[in-house]
Short mmCIF file of C-alpha atoms in Angstrom, two decimals:
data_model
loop_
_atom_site.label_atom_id
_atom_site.label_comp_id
_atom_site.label_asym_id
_atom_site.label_seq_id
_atom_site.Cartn_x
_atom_site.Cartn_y
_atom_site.Cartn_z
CA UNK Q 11 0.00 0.00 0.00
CA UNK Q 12 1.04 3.48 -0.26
CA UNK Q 13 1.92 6.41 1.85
CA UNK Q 14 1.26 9.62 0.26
CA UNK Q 15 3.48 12.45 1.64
CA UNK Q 16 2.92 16.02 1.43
CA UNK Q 17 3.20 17.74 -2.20
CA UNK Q 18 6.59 17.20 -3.83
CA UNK Q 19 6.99 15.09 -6.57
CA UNK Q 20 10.47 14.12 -7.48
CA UNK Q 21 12.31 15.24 -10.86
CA UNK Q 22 12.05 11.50 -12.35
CA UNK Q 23 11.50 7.98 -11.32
CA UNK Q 24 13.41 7.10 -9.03
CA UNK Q 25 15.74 8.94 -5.97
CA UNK Q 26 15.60 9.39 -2.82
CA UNK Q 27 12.49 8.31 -0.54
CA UNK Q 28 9.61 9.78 -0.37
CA UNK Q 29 7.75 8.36 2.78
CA UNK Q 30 7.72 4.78 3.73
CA UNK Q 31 5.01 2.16 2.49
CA UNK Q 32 2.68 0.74 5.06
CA UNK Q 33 -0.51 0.91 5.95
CA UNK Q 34 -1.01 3.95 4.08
CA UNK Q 35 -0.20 6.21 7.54
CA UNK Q 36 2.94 8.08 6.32
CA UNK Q 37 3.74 11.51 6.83
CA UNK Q 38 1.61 13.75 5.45
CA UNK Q 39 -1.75 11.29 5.36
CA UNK Q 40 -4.17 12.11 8.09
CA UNK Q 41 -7.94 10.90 6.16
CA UNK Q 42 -8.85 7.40 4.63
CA UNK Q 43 -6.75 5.34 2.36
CA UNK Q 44 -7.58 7.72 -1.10
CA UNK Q 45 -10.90 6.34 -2.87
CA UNK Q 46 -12.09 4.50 0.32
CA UNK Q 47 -15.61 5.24 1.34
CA UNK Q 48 -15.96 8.97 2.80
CA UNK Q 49 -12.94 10.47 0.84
CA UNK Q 50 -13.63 12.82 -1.78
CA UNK Q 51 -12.15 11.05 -5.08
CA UNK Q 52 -14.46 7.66 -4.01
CA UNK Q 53 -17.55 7.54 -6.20
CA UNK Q 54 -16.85 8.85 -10.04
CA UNK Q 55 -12.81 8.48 -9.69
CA UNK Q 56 -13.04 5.03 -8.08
CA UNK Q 57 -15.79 3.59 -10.72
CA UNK Q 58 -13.87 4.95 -13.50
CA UNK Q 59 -10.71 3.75 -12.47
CA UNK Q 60 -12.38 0.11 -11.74
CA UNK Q 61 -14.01 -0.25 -15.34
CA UNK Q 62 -10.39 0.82 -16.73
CA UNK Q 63 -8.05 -1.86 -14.84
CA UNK Q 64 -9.44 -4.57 -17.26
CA UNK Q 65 -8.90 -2.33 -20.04
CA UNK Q 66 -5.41 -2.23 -19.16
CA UNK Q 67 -2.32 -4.20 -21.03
CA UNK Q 68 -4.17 -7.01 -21.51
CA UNK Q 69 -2.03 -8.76 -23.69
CA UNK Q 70 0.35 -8.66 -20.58
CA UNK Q 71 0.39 -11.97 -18.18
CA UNK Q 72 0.68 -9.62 -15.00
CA UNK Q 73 -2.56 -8.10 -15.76
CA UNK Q 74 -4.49 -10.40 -17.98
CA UNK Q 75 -6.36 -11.96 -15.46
CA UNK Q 76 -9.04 -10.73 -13.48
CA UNK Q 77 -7.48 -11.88 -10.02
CA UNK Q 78 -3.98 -10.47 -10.73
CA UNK Q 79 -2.23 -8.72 -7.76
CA UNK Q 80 -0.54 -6.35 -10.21
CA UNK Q 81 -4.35 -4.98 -10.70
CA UNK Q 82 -5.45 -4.27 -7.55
CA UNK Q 83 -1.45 -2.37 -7.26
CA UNK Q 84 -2.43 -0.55 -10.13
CA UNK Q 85 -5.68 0.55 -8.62
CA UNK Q 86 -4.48 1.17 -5.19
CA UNK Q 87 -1.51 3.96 -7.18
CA UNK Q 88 -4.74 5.63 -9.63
CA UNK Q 89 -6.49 6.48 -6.12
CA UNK Q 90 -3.10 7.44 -4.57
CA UNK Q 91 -2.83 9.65 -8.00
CA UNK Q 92 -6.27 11.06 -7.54
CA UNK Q 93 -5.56 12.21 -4.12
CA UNK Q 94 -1.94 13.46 -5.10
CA UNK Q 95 -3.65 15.55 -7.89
CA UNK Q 96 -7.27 16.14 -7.26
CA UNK Q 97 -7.07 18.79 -10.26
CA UNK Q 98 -6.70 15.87 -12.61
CA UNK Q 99 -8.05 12.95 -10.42
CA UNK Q 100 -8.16 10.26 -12.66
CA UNK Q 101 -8.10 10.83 -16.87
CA UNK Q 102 -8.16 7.81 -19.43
CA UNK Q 103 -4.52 7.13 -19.91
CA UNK Q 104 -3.28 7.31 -16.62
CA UNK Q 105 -4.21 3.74 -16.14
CA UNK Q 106 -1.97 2.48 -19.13
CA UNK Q 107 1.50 5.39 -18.07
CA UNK Q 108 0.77 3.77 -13.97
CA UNK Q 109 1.24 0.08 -15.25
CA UNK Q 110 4.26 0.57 -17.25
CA UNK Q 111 5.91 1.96 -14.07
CA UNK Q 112 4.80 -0.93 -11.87
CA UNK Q 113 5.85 -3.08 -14.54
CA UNK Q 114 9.42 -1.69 -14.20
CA UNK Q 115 9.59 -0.32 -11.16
CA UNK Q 116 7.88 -3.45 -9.36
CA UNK Q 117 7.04 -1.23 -6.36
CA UNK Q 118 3.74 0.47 -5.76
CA UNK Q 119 5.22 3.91 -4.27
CA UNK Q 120 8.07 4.22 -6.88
CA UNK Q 121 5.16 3.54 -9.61
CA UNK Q 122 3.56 6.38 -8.06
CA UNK Q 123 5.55 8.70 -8.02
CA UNK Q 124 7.01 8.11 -11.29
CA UNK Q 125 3.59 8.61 -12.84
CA UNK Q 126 3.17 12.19 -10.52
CA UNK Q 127 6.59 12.73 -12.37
CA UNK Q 128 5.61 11.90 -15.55
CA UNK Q 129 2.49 14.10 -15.70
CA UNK Q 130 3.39 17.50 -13.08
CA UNK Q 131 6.89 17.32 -14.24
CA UNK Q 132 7.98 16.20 -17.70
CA UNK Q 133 4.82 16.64 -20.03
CA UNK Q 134 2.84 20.11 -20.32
CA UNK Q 135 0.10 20.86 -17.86
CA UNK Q 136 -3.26 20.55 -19.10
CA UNK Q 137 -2.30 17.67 -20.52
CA UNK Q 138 -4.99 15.28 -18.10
CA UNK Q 139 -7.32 17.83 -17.35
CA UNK Q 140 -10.79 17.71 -18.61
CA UNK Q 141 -10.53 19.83 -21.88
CA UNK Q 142 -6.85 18.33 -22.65
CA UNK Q 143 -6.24 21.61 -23.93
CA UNK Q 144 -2.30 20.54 -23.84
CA UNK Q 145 -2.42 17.71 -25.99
CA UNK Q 146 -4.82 19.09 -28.69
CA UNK Q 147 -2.27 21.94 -29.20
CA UNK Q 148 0.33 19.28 -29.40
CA UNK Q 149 -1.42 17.13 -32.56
CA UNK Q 150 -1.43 20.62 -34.45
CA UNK Q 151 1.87 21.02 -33.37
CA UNK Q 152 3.23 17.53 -35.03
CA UNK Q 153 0.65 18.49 -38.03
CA UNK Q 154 3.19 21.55 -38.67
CA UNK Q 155 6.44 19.62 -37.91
CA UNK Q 156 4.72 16.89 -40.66
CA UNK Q 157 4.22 19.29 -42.69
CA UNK Q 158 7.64 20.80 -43.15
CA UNK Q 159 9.67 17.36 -42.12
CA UNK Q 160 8.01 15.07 -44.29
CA UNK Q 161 5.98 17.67 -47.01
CA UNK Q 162 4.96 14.26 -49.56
CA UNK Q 163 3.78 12.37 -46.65
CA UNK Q 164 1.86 15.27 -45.01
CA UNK Q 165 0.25 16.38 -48.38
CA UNK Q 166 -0.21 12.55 -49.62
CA UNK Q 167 -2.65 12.29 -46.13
CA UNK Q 168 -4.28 15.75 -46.75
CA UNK Q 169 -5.29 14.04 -50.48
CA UNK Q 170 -6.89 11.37 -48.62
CA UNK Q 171 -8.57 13.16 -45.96
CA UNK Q 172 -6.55 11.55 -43.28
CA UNK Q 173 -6.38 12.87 -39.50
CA UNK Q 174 -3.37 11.87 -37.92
CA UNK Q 175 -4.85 12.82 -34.82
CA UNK Q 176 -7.25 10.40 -34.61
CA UNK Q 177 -3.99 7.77 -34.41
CA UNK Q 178 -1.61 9.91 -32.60
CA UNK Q 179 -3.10 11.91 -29.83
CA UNK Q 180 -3.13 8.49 -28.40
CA UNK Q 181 0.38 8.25 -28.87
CA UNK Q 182 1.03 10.90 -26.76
CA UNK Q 183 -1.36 11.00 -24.40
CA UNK Q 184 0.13 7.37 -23.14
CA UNK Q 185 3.76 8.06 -24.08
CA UNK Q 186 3.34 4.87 -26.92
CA UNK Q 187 2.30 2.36 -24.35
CA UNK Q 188 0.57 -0.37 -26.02
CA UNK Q 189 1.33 1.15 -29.55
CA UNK Q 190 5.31 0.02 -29.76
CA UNK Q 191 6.69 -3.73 -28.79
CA UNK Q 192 8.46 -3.78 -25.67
CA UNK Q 193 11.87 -3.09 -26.56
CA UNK Q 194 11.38 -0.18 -29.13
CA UNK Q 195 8.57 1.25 -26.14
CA UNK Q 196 11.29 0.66 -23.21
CA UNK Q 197 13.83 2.55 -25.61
CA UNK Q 198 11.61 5.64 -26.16
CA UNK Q 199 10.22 5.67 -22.47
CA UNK Q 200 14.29 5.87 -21.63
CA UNK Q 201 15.04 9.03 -23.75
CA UNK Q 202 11.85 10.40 -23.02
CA UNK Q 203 12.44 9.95 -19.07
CA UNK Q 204 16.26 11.20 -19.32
CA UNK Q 205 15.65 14.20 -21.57
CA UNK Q 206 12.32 14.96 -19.25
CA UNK Q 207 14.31 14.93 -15.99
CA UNK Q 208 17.64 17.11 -17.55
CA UNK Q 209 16.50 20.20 -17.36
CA UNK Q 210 13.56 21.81 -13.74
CA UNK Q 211 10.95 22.99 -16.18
CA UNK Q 212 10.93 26.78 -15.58
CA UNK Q 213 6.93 28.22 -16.14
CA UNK Q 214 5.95 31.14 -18.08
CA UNK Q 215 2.29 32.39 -18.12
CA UNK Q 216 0.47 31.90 -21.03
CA UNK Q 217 -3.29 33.65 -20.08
CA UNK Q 218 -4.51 31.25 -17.52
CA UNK Q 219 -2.27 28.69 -18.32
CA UNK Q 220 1.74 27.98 -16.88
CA UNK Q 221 3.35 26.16 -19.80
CA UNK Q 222 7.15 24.68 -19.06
CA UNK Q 223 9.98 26.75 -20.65
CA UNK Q 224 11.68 23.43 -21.51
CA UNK Q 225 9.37 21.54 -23.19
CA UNK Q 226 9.97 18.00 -24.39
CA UNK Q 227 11.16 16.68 -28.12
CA UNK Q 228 11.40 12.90 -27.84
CA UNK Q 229 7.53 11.94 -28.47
CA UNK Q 230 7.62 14.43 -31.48
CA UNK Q 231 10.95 13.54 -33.02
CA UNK Q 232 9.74 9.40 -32.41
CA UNK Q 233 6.41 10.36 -33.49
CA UNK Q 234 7.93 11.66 -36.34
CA UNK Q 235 9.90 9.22 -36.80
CA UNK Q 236 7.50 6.35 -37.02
CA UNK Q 237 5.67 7.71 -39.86
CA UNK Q 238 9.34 8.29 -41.78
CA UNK Q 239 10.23 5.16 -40.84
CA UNK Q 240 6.77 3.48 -43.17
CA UNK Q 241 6.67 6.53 -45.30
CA UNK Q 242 7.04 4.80 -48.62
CA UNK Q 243 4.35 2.22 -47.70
CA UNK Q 244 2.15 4.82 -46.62
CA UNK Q 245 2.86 6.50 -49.75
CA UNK Q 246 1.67 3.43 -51.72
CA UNK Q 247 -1.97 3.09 -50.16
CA UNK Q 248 -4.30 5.19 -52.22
CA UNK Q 249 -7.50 4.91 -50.18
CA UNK Q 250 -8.23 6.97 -47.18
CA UNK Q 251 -10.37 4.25 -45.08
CA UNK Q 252 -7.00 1.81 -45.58
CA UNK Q 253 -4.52 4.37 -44.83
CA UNK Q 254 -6.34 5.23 -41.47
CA UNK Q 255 -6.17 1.53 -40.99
CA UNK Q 256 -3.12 0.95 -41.32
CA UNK Q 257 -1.66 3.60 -39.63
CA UNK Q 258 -4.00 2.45 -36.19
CA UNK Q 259 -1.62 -0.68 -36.53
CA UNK Q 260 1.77 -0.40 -37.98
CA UNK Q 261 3.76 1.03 -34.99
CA UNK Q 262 3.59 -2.58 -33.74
CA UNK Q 263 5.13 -4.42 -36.89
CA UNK Q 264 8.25 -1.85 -36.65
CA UNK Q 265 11.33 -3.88 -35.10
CA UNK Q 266 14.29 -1.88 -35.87
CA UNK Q 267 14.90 0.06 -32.95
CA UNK Q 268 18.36 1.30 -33.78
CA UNK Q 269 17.02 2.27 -37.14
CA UNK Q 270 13.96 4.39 -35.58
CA UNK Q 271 15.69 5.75 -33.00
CA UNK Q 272 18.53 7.15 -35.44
CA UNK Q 273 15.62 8.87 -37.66
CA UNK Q 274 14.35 10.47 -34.19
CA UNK Q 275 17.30 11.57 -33.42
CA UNK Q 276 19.35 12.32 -36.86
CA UNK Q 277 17.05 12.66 -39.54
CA UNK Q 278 14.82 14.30 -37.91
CA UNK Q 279 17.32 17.37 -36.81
CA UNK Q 280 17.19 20.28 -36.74
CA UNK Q 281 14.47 20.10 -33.64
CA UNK Q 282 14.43 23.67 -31.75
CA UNK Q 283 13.56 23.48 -28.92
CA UNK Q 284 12.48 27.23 -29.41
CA UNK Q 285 10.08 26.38 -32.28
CA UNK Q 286 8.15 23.79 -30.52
CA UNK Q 287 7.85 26.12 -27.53
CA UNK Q 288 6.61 29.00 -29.59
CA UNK Q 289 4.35 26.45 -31.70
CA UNK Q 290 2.91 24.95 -28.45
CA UNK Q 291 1.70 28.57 -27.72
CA UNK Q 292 0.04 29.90 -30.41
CA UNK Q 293 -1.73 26.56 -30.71
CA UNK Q 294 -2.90 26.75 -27.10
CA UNK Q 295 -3.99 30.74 -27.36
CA UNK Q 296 -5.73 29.85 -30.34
CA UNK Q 297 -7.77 26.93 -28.73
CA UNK Q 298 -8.42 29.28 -25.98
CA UNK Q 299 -10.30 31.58 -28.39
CA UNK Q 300 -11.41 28.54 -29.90
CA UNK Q 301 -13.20 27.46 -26.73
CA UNK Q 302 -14.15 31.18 -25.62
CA UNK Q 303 -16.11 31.41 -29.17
CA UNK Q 304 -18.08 28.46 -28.42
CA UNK Q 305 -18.75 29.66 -24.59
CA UNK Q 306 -20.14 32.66 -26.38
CA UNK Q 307 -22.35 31.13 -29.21
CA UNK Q 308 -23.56 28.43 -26.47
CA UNK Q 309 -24.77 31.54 -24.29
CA UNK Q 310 -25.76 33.31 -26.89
CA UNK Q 311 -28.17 30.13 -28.13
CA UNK Q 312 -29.50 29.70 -24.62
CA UNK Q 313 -30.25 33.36 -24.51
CA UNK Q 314 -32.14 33.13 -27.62
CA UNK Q 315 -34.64 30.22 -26.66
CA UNK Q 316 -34.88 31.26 -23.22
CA UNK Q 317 -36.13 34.48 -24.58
CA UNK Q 318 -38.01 32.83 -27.30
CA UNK Q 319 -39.90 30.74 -24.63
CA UNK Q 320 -40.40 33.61 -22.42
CA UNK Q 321 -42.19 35.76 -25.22
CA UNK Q 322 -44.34 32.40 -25.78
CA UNK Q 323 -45.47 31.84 -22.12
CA UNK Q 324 -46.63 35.70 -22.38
CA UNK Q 325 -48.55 35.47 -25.42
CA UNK Q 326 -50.01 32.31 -24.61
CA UNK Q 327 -50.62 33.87 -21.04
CA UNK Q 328 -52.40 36.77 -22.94
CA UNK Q 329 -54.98 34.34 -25.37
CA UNK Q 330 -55.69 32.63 -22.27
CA UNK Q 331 -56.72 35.93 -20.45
CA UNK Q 332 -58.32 36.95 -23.59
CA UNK Q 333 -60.57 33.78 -23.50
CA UNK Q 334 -61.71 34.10 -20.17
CA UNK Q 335 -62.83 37.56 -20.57
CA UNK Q 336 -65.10 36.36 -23.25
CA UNK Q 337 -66.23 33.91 -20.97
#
């Protein structure tokens, strides 16, 4: 079980302690175990996270079975999670990023806190919250870098009508998990965890929103890479419906790691940090005014009717008093 001590997360997995494992009394933990009757995550957080453990890796022998150990660890770190963060409490995702560390890791708190890592430290905020305002601006951020990295393959999907979104927001939302086999995923989740924990993030405002001043390249650059890597067999489907097929499924037939990871890392250069920062902002202001527009014109439409049925009520209030003086 885990102890949950006061707010602060470490830099990446592992390090020093952070509170010992017990009974779920360590420092900093004076109410229930999180998600246990008469805390405050217990009813949607808990169900939610219950329907997802058998959603989760379930091509994997530690959780394939209904009465594995491994799920009820994974369960018990989601509800440590929720407590941890209650701003994000529980998002679709976490489940698959909290298994991969206890498949590693093998211990419940140093799952834990790798995952707090993983989402308050290394990727953007917003990223888990409820609009995922974060990692929409990120899929029209790897639209541009498609764009101007790989122009034939970019305008060969735009022919076709093909989202990449729909495949890769995915991708990024669970850092590849269950899209890669093993070794190519443990090889990304290794850059992606060194490069994440290299540099404290340091936050500007953006509006309402503190974005990281060092913001990460590995899931673009392999993102990027994974569609260079079966360009010219992308290239050779001429049918929208099979290209979006194909592309739901070919990250797992890939088995040259030392090949991808040199077109991440090579071929895909020069990377800017600076560009992807700048990108990642206008992208987010623009789905702010994105969102604020539709705030507005859903207002403005429930203003409308409300009035509408007002003016209604008072004529037919009028007829009727009409009708009764005639009576």
């Amino acid at each position: 079980m885990i102890s949950v001590p006061p707010r602060s997360s470490k830099a990446c997995c592992g390090g020093a302690s952070h509170g010992s494992t017990g009974s779920g009394s360590g420092p900093g933990w004076s109410g229930p175990e999180p998600g246990a009757p008469g805390s405050a995550t217990h009813s949607a957080t808990n169900r939610q996270i219950q329907l997802d453990l058998h959603r989760t890796l379930t091509t994997n022998q530690h959780f394939s079975s209904p009465s594995s150990p491994a799920l009820q660890q994974l369960r018990r770190v989601l509800l440590a999670f929720s407590w941890q963060n209650p701003a994000i409490g529980y998002c679709q995702g976490l489940n698959r990023l909290a298994a991969l560390a206890l498949l590693v890791l093998q211990s419940e708190e140093e799952a834990f806190w790798c995952l707090v890592a993983v989402v308050e430290n290394i990727l953007p905020p917003d990223y888990y919250t409820k609009q995922l305002l974060a990692s929409q601006a990120d899929q029209r951020v790897l639209k541009d870098f498609l764009s101007e990295k790989l122009p034939r393959l970019s305008a060969h999907l735009q022919l076709h009508s093909v989202d990449v979104s729909l495949v890769c927001f995915n991708w990024f939302l669970v850092v590849f998990v269950e899209s890669l086999p093993s070794d190519l995923l443990l090889r990304l989740w290794d850059a992606f965890l060194y490069e994440g924990s290299k540099v404290t993030p340091i936050i500007t405002q953006i509006g309402d929103h503190a974005t990281p001043r060092s913001l990460r390249e590995v899931v673009f650059r392999y993102a990027l890479a994974l569609f260079k890597y079966k360009e010219e067999d992308i290239l050779k489907i001429q049918d929208g419906v099979e290209i979006h097929q194909y592309l739901r499924f070919f990250t797992k037939t890939i088995t040259d790691g030392r090949r991808l990871t040199s077109i991440a890392f090579s071929d895909m250069n020069p990377f800017p940090g600076r560009l992807l920062r700048n990108r990642r902002v206008l992208h987010l202001q623009r789905l702010q005014a994105e969102l604020q527009d539709l705030e507005d014109q859903q207002e403005e439409f429930l203003t409308e009717n409300l009035t509408e049925i007002l003016t209604e009520n008072r004529r037919d209030d009028k007829e009727l008093d009409v009708s009764e003086d005639e009576l």
